[in-house]
Structure formats: structure tokens, C-alpha cells
PDB file of C-alpha atoms in Angstrom:
ATOM      1  CA  UNK A   1     -20.222  18.650 -29.142  1.00 93.00           C
ATOM      2  CA  UNK A   2     -23.433  19.023 -31.077  1.00 94.00           C
ATOM      3  CA  UNK A   3     -26.479  21.203 -31.517  1.00 93.00           C
ATOM      4  CA  UNK A   4     -29.738  19.545 -30.558  1.00 89.00           C
ATOM      5  CA  UNK A   5     -32.598  21.829 -31.577  1.00 88.00           C
ATOM      6  CA  UNK A   6     -31.872  25.131 -29.845  1.00 89.00           C
ATOM      7  CA  UNK A   7     -29.682  23.487 -27.200  1.00 94.00           C
ATOM      8  CA  UNK A   8     -26.001  22.627 -27.226  1.00 96.00           C
ATOM      9  CA  UNK A   9     -24.726  19.339 -25.830  1.00 96.00           C
ATOM     10  CA  UNK A  10     -21.210  18.118 -25.182  1.00 97.00           C
ATOM     11  CA  UNK A  11     -19.388  15.102 -23.885  1.00 97.00           C
ATOM     12  CA  UNK A  12     -15.879  13.841 -23.334  1.00 96.00           C
ATOM     13  CA  UNK A  13     -14.598  10.425 -22.358  1.00 96.00           C
ATOM     14  CA  UNK A  14     -11.034   9.509 -21.544  1.00 94.00           C
ATOM     15  CA  UNK A  15      -9.665   6.135 -20.509  1.00 94.00           C
ATOM     16  CA  UNK A  16      -6.176   5.935 -19.025  1.00 91.00           C
ATOM     17  CA  UNK A  17      -3.835   3.015 -18.369  1.00 92.00           C
ATOM     18  CA  UNK A  18      -1.644   4.024 -15.450  1.00 87.00           C
ATOM     19  CA  UNK A  19       1.655   2.418 -14.431  1.00 87.00           C
ATOM     20  CA  UNK A  20       0.588   2.376 -10.782  1.00 84.00           C
ATOM     21  CA  UNK A  21      -2.550   0.870  -9.239  1.00 83.00           C
ATOM     22  CA  UNK A  22      -5.139   3.434  -8.181  1.00 79.00           C
ATOM     23  CA  UNK A  23      -6.066   3.843  -4.504  1.00 75.00           C
ATOM     24  CA  UNK A  24      -9.785   3.160  -4.921  1.00 74.00           C
ATOM     25  CA  UNK A  25      -9.490   0.609  -7.720  1.00 76.00           C
ATOM     26  CA  UNK A  26     -10.073   1.116 -11.404  1.00 81.00           C
ATOM     27  CA  UNK A  27     -12.370   0.373 -14.299  1.00 83.00           C
ATOM     28  CA  UNK A  28     -13.605  -3.201 -14.866  1.00 84.00           C
ATOM     29  CA  UNK A  29     -11.783  -4.379 -11.719  1.00 81.00           C
ATOM     30  CA  UNK A  30      -8.372  -3.385 -13.145  1.00 87.00           C
ATOM     31  CA  UNK A  31      -6.642  -0.895 -10.812  1.00 84.00           C
ATOM     32  CA  UNK A  32      -4.513   0.374 -13.713  1.00 89.00           C
ATOM     33  CA  UNK A  33      -7.405   1.460 -15.966  1.00 92.00           C
ATOM     34  CA  UNK A  34      -9.149   4.717 -15.038  1.00 90.00           C
ATOM     35  CA  UNK A  35     -11.925   6.604 -16.820  1.00 92.00           C
ATOM     36  CA  UNK A  36     -12.918  10.271 -16.781  1.00 92.00           C
ATOM     37  CA  UNK A  37     -16.082  11.605 -18.409  1.00 94.00           C
ATOM     38  CA  UNK A  38     -18.025  14.851 -18.746  1.00 95.00           C
ATOM     39  CA  UNK A  39     -21.524  15.180 -20.190  1.00 96.00           C
ATOM     40  CA  UNK A  40     -23.520  18.383 -20.333  1.00 97.00           C
ATOM     41  CA  UNK A  41     -25.701  20.793 -22.173  1.00 97.00           C
ATOM     42  CA  UNK A  42     -26.822  24.394 -22.334  1.00 96.00           C
ATOM     43  CA  UNK A  43     -29.860  26.327 -23.462  1.00 95.00           C
ATOM     44  CA  UNK A  44     -30.773  30.011 -23.588  1.00 94.00           C
ATOM     45  CA  UNK A  45     -34.397  30.749 -22.775  1.00 92.00           C
ATOM     46  CA  UNK A  46     -36.205  33.713 -24.342  1.00 89.00           C
ATOM     47  CA  UNK A  47     -36.677  35.540 -21.051  1.00 91.00           C
ATOM     48  CA  UNK A  48     -35.888  39.253 -21.105  1.00 90.00           C
ATOM     49  CA  UNK A  49     -32.310  39.558 -22.373  1.00 91.00           C
ATOM     50  CA  UNK A  50     -31.887  35.753 -22.447  1.00 92.00           C
ATOM     51  CA  UNK A  51     -31.520  33.423 -19.478  1.00 95.00           C
ATOM     52  CA  UNK A  52     -28.782  30.863 -20.111  1.00 95.00           C
ATOM     53  CA  UNK A  53     -28.744  27.560 -18.224  1.00 97.00           C
ATOM     54  CA  UNK A  54     -25.965  24.997 -18.294  1.00 97.00           C
ATOM     55  CA  UNK A  55     -25.887  21.577 -16.690  1.00 97.00           C
ATOM     56  CA  UNK A  56     -23.041  19.097 -16.395  1.00 97.00           C
ATOM     57  CA  UNK A  57     -22.185  15.709 -14.911  1.00 97.00           C
ATOM     58  CA  UNK A  58     -18.535  14.933 -14.206  1.00 95.00           C
ATOM     59  CA  UNK A  59     -17.115  11.477 -13.471  1.00 92.00           C
ATOM     60  CA  UNK A  60     -13.506  11.178 -12.326  1.00 89.00           C
ATOM     61  CA  UNK A  61     -12.143   7.667 -11.740  1.00 87.00           C
ATOM     62  CA  UNK A  62      -9.106   9.220 -10.030  1.00 86.00           C
ATOM     63  CA  UNK A  63     -11.379  10.640  -7.285  1.00 85.00           C
ATOM     64  CA  UNK A  64     -12.152   9.141  -3.888  1.00 86.00           C
ATOM     65  CA  UNK A  65     -15.268   6.934  -3.621  1.00 85.00           C
ATOM     66  CA  UNK A  66     -16.266   8.197  -0.154  1.00 86.00           C
ATOM     67  CA  UNK A  67     -15.287  11.565   1.362  1.00 86.00           C
ATOM     68  CA  UNK A  68     -14.913   9.908   4.780  1.00 86.00           C
ATOM     69  CA  UNK A  69     -11.951   7.941   3.351  1.00 84.00           C
ATOM     70  CA  UNK A  70     -10.026  11.114   2.446  1.00 84.00           C
ATOM     71  CA  UNK A  71      -7.514  10.947   5.311  1.00 82.00           C
ATOM     72  CA  UNK A  72      -6.635   7.344   4.503  1.00 83.00           C
ATOM     73  CA  UNK A  73      -6.643   8.016   0.759  1.00 83.00           C
ATOM     74  CA  UNK A  74      -4.176  10.889   1.012  1.00 83.00           C
ATOM     75  CA  UNK A  75      -1.669   8.680   2.823  1.00 84.00           C
ATOM     76  CA  UNK A  76      -1.276   6.995  -0.587  1.00 82.00           C
ATOM     77  CA  UNK A  77       1.622   8.660  -2.460  1.00 83.00           C
ATOM     78  CA  UNK A  78       0.079   7.883  -5.878  1.00 81.00           C
ATOM     79  CA  UNK A  79      -3.106   9.774  -4.978  1.00 82.00           C
ATOM     80  CA  UNK A  80      -1.065  12.659  -3.536  1.00 84.00           C
ATOM     81  CA  UNK A  81       0.884  12.940  -6.801  1.00 84.00           C
ATOM     82  CA  UNK A  82      -2.331  12.917  -8.862  1.00 81.00           C
ATOM     83  CA  UNK A  83      -3.869  15.555  -6.578  1.00 84.00           C
ATOM     84  CA  UNK A  84      -0.877  17.894  -6.880  1.00 87.00           C
ATOM     85  CA  UNK A  85      -0.792  17.349 -10.650  1.00 84.00           C
ATOM     86  CA  UNK A  86      -4.455  18.415 -10.860  1.00 81.00           C
ATOM     87  CA  UNK A  87      -5.861  15.071 -12.016  1.00 79.00           C
ATOM     88  CA  UNK A  88      -8.665  15.093  -9.439  1.00 79.00           C
ATOM     89  CA  UNK A  89     -10.512  18.357 -10.360  1.00 79.00           C
ATOM     90  CA  UNK A  90     -13.066  17.307  -7.727  1.00 84.00           C
ATOM     91  CA  UNK A  91     -12.352  15.299  -4.576  1.00 85.00           C
ATOM     92  CA  UNK A  92     -14.903  12.568  -5.246  1.00 87.00           C
ATOM     93  CA  UNK A  93     -15.812  10.523  -8.253  1.00 88.00           C
ATOM     94  CA  UNK A  94     -19.069  12.255  -9.184  1.00 93.00           C
ATOM     95  CA  UNK A  95     -20.141  15.897  -9.465  1.00 95.00           C
ATOM     96  CA  UNK A  96     -23.270  17.607 -10.746  1.00 97.00           C
ATOM     97  CA  UNK A  97     -23.384  21.288 -11.637  1.00 97.00           C
ATOM     98  CA  UNK A  98     -26.050  23.706 -12.836  1.00 98.00           C
ATOM     99  CA  UNK A  99     -25.227  27.280 -13.756  1.00 97.00           C
ATOM    100  CA  UNK A 100     -27.484  30.126 -14.797  1.00 97.00           C
ATOM    101  CA  UNK A 101     -26.502  33.541 -16.102  1.00 97.00           C
ATOM    102  CA  UNK A 102     -28.553  36.568 -16.974  1.00 97.00           C
ATOM    103  CA  UNK A 103     -27.401  39.898 -18.448  1.00 96.00           C
ATOM    104  CA  UNK A 104     -29.322  42.446 -16.376  1.00 96.00           C
ATOM    105  CA  UNK A 105     -27.825  45.358 -18.351  1.00 95.00           C
ATOM    106  CA  UNK A 106     -25.255  45.826 -21.124  1.00 93.00           C
ATOM    107  CA  UNK A 107     -22.360  45.905 -18.641  1.00 96.00           C
ATOM    108  CA  UNK A 108     -23.774  43.704 -15.849  1.00 97.00           C
ATOM    109  CA  UNK A 109     -24.283  39.932 -15.778  1.00 97.00           C
ATOM    110  CA  UNK A 110     -25.505  37.936 -12.801  1.00 98.00           C
ATOM    111  CA  UNK A 111     -25.205  34.216 -12.267  1.00 97.00           C
ATOM    112  CA  UNK A 112     -25.767  31.332  -9.931  1.00 98.00           C
ATOM    113  CA  UNK A 113     -23.723  28.134  -9.773  1.00 98.00           C
ATOM    114  CA  UNK A 114     -24.886  25.064  -7.857  1.00 98.00           C
ATOM    115  CA  UNK A 115     -22.363  22.245  -7.606  1.00 96.00           C
ATOM    116  CA  UNK A 116     -22.997  19.090  -5.607  1.00 96.00           C
ATOM    117  CA  UNK A 117     -21.957  15.556  -4.885  1.00 95.00           C
ATOM    118  CA  UNK A 118     -24.713  13.097  -5.824  1.00 95.00           C
ATOM    119  CA  UNK A 119     -23.030  10.596  -3.471  1.00 93.00           C
ATOM    120  CA  UNK A 120     -23.438  12.509  -0.182  1.00 93.00           C
ATOM    121  CA  UNK A 121     -25.719  15.440  -1.128  1.00 94.00           C
ATOM    122  CA  UNK A 122     -23.237  18.139  -0.091  1.00 96.00           C
ATOM    123  CA  UNK A 123     -22.538  21.067  -2.368  1.00 97.00           C
ATOM    124  CA  UNK A 124     -21.742  24.711  -3.005  1.00 96.00           C
ATOM    125  CA  UNK A 125     -23.984  27.593  -4.039  1.00 98.00           C
ATOM    126  CA  UNK A 126     -22.235  30.516  -5.683  1.00 98.00           C
ATOM    127  CA  UNK A 127     -24.125  33.651  -6.709  1.00 98.00           C
ATOM    128  CA  UNK A 128     -22.028  35.987  -8.849  1.00 98.00           C
ATOM    129  CA  UNK A 129     -21.984  39.336 -10.600  1.00 98.00           C
ATOM    130  CA  UNK A 130     -19.716  40.523 -13.396  1.00 98.00           C
ATOM    131  CA  UNK A 131     -19.291  44.186 -14.350  1.00 98.00           C
ATOM    132  CA  UNK A 132     -17.726  44.994 -17.720  1.00 97.00           C
ATOM    133  CA  UNK A 133     -16.159  48.309 -16.755  1.00 96.00           C
ATOM    134  CA  UNK A 134     -14.840  48.943 -20.276  1.00 95.00           C
ATOM    135  CA  UNK A 135     -13.505  47.035 -23.293  1.00 93.00           C
ATOM    136  CA  UNK A 136     -10.254  46.541 -21.373  1.00 96.00           C
ATOM    137  CA  UNK A 137     -11.404  45.896 -17.782  1.00 97.00           C
ATOM    138  CA  UNK A 138     -13.968  43.908 -15.814  1.00 98.00           C
ATOM    139  CA  UNK A 139     -14.729  43.153 -12.191  1.00 98.00           C
ATOM    140  CA  UNK A 140     -16.081  39.768 -11.065  1.00 98.00           C
ATOM    141  CA  UNK A 141     -17.409  38.854  -7.639  1.00 98.00           C
ATOM    142  CA  UNK A 142     -18.654  35.481  -6.361  1.00 98.00           C
ATOM    143  CA  UNK A 143     -19.690  34.203  -2.957  1.00 98.00           C
ATOM    144  CA  UNK A 144     -19.287  30.492  -2.172  1.00 97.00           C
ATOM    145  CA  UNK A 145     -21.681  28.998   0.382  1.00 97.00           C
ATOM    146  CA  UNK A 146     -21.269  25.282   1.147  1.00 97.00           C
ATOM    147  CA  UNK A 147     -23.783  22.843   2.574  1.00 97.00           C
ATOM    148  CA  UNK A 148     -23.442  19.329   3.928  1.00 95.00           C
ATOM    149  CA  UNK A 149     -22.103  17.654   7.071  1.00 93.00           C
ATOM    150  CA  UNK A 150     -19.045  19.428   8.511  1.00 92.00           C
ATOM    151  CA  UNK A 151     -15.846  17.580   9.414  1.00 91.00           C
ATOM    152  CA  UNK A 152     -15.757  15.913  12.815  1.00 90.00           C
ATOM    153  CA  UNK A 153     -12.505  15.244  14.698  1.00 88.00           C
ATOM    154  CA  UNK A 154     -10.501  16.207  11.589  1.00 83.00           C
ATOM    155  CA  UNK A 155     -12.373  13.694   9.410  1.00 87.00           C
ATOM    156  CA  UNK A 156     -14.394  14.828   6.382  1.00 89.00           C
ATOM    157  CA  UNK A 157     -18.020  13.746   6.554  1.00 92.00           C
ATOM    158  CA  UNK A 158     -18.970  15.059   3.101  1.00 93.00           C
ATOM    159  CA  UNK A 159     -17.285  16.308  -0.021  1.00 92.00           C
ATOM    160  CA  UNK A 160     -18.227  19.994   0.260  1.00 94.00           C
ATOM    161  CA  UNK A 161     -19.374  20.341   3.883  1.00 92.00           C
ATOM    162  CA  UNK A 162     -15.814  21.082   4.999  1.00 89.00           C
ATOM    163  CA  UNK A 163     -15.477  24.056   2.644  1.00 92.00           C
ATOM    164  CA  UNK A 164     -15.611  27.514   4.113  1.00 93.00           C
ATOM    165  CA  UNK A 165     -17.940  30.300   3.080  1.00 96.00           C
ATOM    166  CA  UNK A 166     -15.794  32.626   1.014  1.00 97.00           C
ATOM    167  CA  UNK A 167     -15.757  35.647  -1.246  1.00 98.00           C
ATOM    168  CA  UNK A 168     -13.913  35.804  -4.565  1.00 97.00           C
ATOM    169  CA  UNK A 169     -13.146  39.198  -6.086  1.00 98.00           C
ATOM    170  CA  UNK A 170     -11.239  39.546  -9.369  1.00 98.00           C
ATOM    171  CA  UNK A 171     -10.237  42.628 -11.347  1.00 97.00           C
ATOM    172  CA  UNK A 172      -9.334  41.833 -14.960  1.00 96.00           C
ATOM    173  CA  UNK A 173      -7.378  43.950 -17.416  1.00 97.00           C
ATOM    174  CA  UNK A 174      -7.273  43.009 -21.098  1.00 94.00           C
ATOM    175  CA  UNK A 175      -4.361  44.081 -23.298  1.00 92.00           C
TER     176      UNK A 175
END
């Protein structure tokens, strides 16, 4: 992590040597070597109360190269184990995200998250609002709206196109 002018940047890189070969291959042609990386940055613009923008690129070598191969990929027990362990984070290998937030009042913050696959162009848009009810409670609400080709005959055609439109509501208490 570093400060670059008025912006903040960050990056992480991890390289793993796994005992088992990976479903979709590995790094440098070695199915046992897998990389994961995250690079991003944020900046707050002097607009009203301060508009914050964050951007991030995520690479996950444990992910699936093509969403259309998901059914075949998940027949592999190694990939299933990694999925259930949480190693995938995203289904594919690449993800881009941009998030904005803006405090409209002392107790209210709005936001918008756009997350997409640069491989197939599918993604999710998620507008949100957060209400700080008090020092010990808050209420968060987000709507998730996907785009991209929908599954056909039980086969994914894109990474996010098979997601459903959904609402997330969370009441938090702080002790």
C-alpha cells in the first residue's frame, strides 16, 4: 500500500505451489503453481461532502478460464474443494470493480458498486444506502442487478448473467 499524491494505491501478489494439479492449468505451464493478485486504488474528490471512488482488478489463478466450462470444471474434486474452502472468491480468473460512495447527510451514505468480468462482459450493479441509526446500530441495504447472457439448458453462458436480481438488507448492532 502507498500514497500517491492524494490517492491511495494497493497491491497484493501470492504464488502458491499446490500438491494437486489445477483444473485449468497453472502459472508458467506448471499445473501446480498458481498465482493470485489484487491491484487497486482510491481517491476522494472534493465534491460536496466528498465523493470517494475505488477501483480494483482481481486475478485468481484458481478460477475457471471460461464460464461455459463451469459444469465440467466442477466435476473436478480439486476445484470443488477449493470452491468450498473459499479459494475462488470469484468464479472466473479476472474481475474488475469500481465503487463510489457519497455521504448525503451525517447519518446517510449512498454507494454504487459495479463488478464485471473483463472476459465475457457480464457483471453486477449494486446501488446501496447505509443509515447510521446511532453509535450502536446501522441499517444497510443493497440491490444486486446482474447483466450478461443467461444460462441456457443448465449451462452458464457468462460469469454473472446467471445471478438473480436480489435485495440485501442488514441490521447491525455494535457492542
